[in-house]
Tab-separated table of C-alpha atoms in Angstrom:
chain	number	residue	atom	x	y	z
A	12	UNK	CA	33.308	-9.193	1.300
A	13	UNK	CA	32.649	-9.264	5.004
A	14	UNK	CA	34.428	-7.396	7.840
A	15	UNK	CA	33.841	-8.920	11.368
A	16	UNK	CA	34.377	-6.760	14.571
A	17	UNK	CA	34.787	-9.464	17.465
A	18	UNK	CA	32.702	-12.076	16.257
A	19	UNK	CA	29.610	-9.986	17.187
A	20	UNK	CA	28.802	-7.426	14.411
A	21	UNK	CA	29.321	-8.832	10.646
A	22	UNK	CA	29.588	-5.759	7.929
A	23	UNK	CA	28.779	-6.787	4.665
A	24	UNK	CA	30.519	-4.232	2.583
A	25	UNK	CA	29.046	-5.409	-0.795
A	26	UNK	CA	25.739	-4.293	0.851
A	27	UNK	CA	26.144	-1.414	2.233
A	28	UNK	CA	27.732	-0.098	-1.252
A	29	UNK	CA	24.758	-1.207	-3.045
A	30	UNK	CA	22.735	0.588	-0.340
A	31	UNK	CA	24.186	3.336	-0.843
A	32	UNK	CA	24.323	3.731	-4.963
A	33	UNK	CA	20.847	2.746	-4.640
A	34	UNK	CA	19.546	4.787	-2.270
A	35	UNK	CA	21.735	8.030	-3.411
A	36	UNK	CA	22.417	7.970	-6.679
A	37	UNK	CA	19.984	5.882	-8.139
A	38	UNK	CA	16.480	6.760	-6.235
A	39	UNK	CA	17.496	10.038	-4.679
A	40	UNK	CA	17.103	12.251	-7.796
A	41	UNK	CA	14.123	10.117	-9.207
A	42	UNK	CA	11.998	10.145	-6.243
A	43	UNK	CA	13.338	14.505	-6.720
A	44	UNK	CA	11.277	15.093	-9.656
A	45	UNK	CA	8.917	12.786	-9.259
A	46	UNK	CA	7.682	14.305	-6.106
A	47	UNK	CA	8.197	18.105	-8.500
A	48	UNK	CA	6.073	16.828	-10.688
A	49	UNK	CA	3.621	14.979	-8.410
A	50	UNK	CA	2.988	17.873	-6.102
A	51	UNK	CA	2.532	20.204	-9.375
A	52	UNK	CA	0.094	18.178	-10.988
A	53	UNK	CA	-1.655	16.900	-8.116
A	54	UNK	CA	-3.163	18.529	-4.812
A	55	UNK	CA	-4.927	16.506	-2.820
A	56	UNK	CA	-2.801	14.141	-0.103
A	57	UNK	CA	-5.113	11.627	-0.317
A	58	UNK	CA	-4.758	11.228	-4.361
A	59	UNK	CA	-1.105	11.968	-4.051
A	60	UNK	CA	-0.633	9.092	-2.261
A	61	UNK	CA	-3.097	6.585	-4.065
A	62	UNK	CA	-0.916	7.413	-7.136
A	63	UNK	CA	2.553	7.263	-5.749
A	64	UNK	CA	1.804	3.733	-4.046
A	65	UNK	CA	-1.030	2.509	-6.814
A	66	UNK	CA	0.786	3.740	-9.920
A	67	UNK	CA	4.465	4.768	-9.513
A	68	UNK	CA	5.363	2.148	-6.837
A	69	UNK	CA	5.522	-1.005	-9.699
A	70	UNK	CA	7.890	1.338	-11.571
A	71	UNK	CA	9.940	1.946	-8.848
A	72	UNK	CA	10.274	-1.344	-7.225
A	73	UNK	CA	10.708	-2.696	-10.831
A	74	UNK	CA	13.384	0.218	-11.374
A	75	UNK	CA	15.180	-1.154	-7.918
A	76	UNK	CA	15.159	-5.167	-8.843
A	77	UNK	CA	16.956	-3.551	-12.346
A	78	UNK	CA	19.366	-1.444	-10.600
A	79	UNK	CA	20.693	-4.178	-7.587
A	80	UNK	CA	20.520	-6.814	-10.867
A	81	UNK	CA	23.279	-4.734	-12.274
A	82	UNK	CA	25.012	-4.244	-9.215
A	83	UNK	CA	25.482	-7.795	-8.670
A	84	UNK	CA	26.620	-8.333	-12.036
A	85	UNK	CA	23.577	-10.529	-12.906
A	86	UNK	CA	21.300	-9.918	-16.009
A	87	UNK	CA	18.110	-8.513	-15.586
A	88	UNK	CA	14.974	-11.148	-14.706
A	89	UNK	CA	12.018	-9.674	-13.182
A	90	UNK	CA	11.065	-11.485	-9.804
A	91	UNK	CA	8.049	-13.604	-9.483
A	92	UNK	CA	7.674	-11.772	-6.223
A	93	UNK	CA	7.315	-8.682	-7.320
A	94	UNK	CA	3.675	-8.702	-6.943
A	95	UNK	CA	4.055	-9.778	-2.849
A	96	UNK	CA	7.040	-7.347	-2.629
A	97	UNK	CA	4.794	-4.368	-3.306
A	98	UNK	CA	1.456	-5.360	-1.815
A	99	UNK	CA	4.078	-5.618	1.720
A	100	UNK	CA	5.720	-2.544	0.869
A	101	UNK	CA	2.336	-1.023	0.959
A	102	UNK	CA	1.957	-1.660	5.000
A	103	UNK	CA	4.916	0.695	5.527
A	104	UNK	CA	4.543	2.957	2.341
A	105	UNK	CA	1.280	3.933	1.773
A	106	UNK	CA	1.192	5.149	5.879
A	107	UNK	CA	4.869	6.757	5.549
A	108	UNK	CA	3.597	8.543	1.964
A	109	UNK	CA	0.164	9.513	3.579
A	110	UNK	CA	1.804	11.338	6.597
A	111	UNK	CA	4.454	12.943	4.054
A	112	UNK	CA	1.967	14.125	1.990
A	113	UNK	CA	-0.266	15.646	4.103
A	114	UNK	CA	2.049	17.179	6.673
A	115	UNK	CA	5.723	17.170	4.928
A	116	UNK	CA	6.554	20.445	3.264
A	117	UNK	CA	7.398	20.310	-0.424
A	118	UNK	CA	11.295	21.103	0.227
A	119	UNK	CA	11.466	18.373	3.361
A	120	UNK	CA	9.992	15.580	1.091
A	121	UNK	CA	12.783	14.084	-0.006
A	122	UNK	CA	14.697	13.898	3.166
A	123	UNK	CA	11.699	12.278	4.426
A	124	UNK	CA	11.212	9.851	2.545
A	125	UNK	CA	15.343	9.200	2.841
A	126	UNK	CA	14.414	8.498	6.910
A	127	UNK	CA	11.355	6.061	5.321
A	128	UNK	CA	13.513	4.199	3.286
A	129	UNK	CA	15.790	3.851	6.115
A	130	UNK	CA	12.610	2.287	8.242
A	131	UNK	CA	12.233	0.301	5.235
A	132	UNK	CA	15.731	-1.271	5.105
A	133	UNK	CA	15.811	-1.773	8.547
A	134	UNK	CA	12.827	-3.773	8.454
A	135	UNK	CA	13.538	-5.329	5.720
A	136	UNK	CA	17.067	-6.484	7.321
A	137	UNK	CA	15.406	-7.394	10.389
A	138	UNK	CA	12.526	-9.589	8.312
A	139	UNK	CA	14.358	-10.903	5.708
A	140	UNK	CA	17.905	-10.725	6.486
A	141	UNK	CA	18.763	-9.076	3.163
């Protein structure tokens, strides 16, 4: 479903509903207590962020692939990719996590890594085109 303003600007409103169910109801409270439990357990920036984009980030981006699978109505297959998709997420992420960690209070954490996923997207869009 596709709504065009003047030929110039296509909206693809499948999209942006998955966008947002994804980014707000599906990652919003996990990335919550993950960064509760993160920033209890762990003090150091540095090994916060080693875990987050060495250890967590195959569970998330797995946890993503499973979520926009069920939003499209499709079943479940993990992608091939999913090794390249994380080793490039890592250009943006581990910088974006480093900077959060070290210099992001605890209660501004999750709002900033809402405006990271946002440079994410974007870049994504603008790279991929999806």
């Amino acid at each position: 479903l596709e709504t065009s303003v003047d030929n110039v600007f296509t909206l693809d409103l499948i999209s942006l509903r998955n966008a947002a169910l994804l980014g707000g109801v599906a990652m919003a409270p996990l990335h919550y207590f993950w960064f509760i439990i993160l920033n209890y357990y762990v003090k150091s920036p540095l090994n916060k962020t080693l875990i987050d984009q060495f250890i967590a980030s195959w569970f998330f981006n797995i946890y993503i692939q499973f979520i926009l699978s069920m939003l499209n109505g499709e079943h479940f297959k993990l992608s091939s990719d999913i090794f390249k998709v994380v080793f490039i997420s890592w250009l943006w992420w581990i910088p974006v996590k480093g900077i959060m960690f070290s210099f992001i209070p605890d209660h501004l954490m999750l709002p900033f890594q809402t405006l990271g996923s946002f440079g994410w997207n974007v870049i994504m869009f603008l790279f991929v085109g999806r």
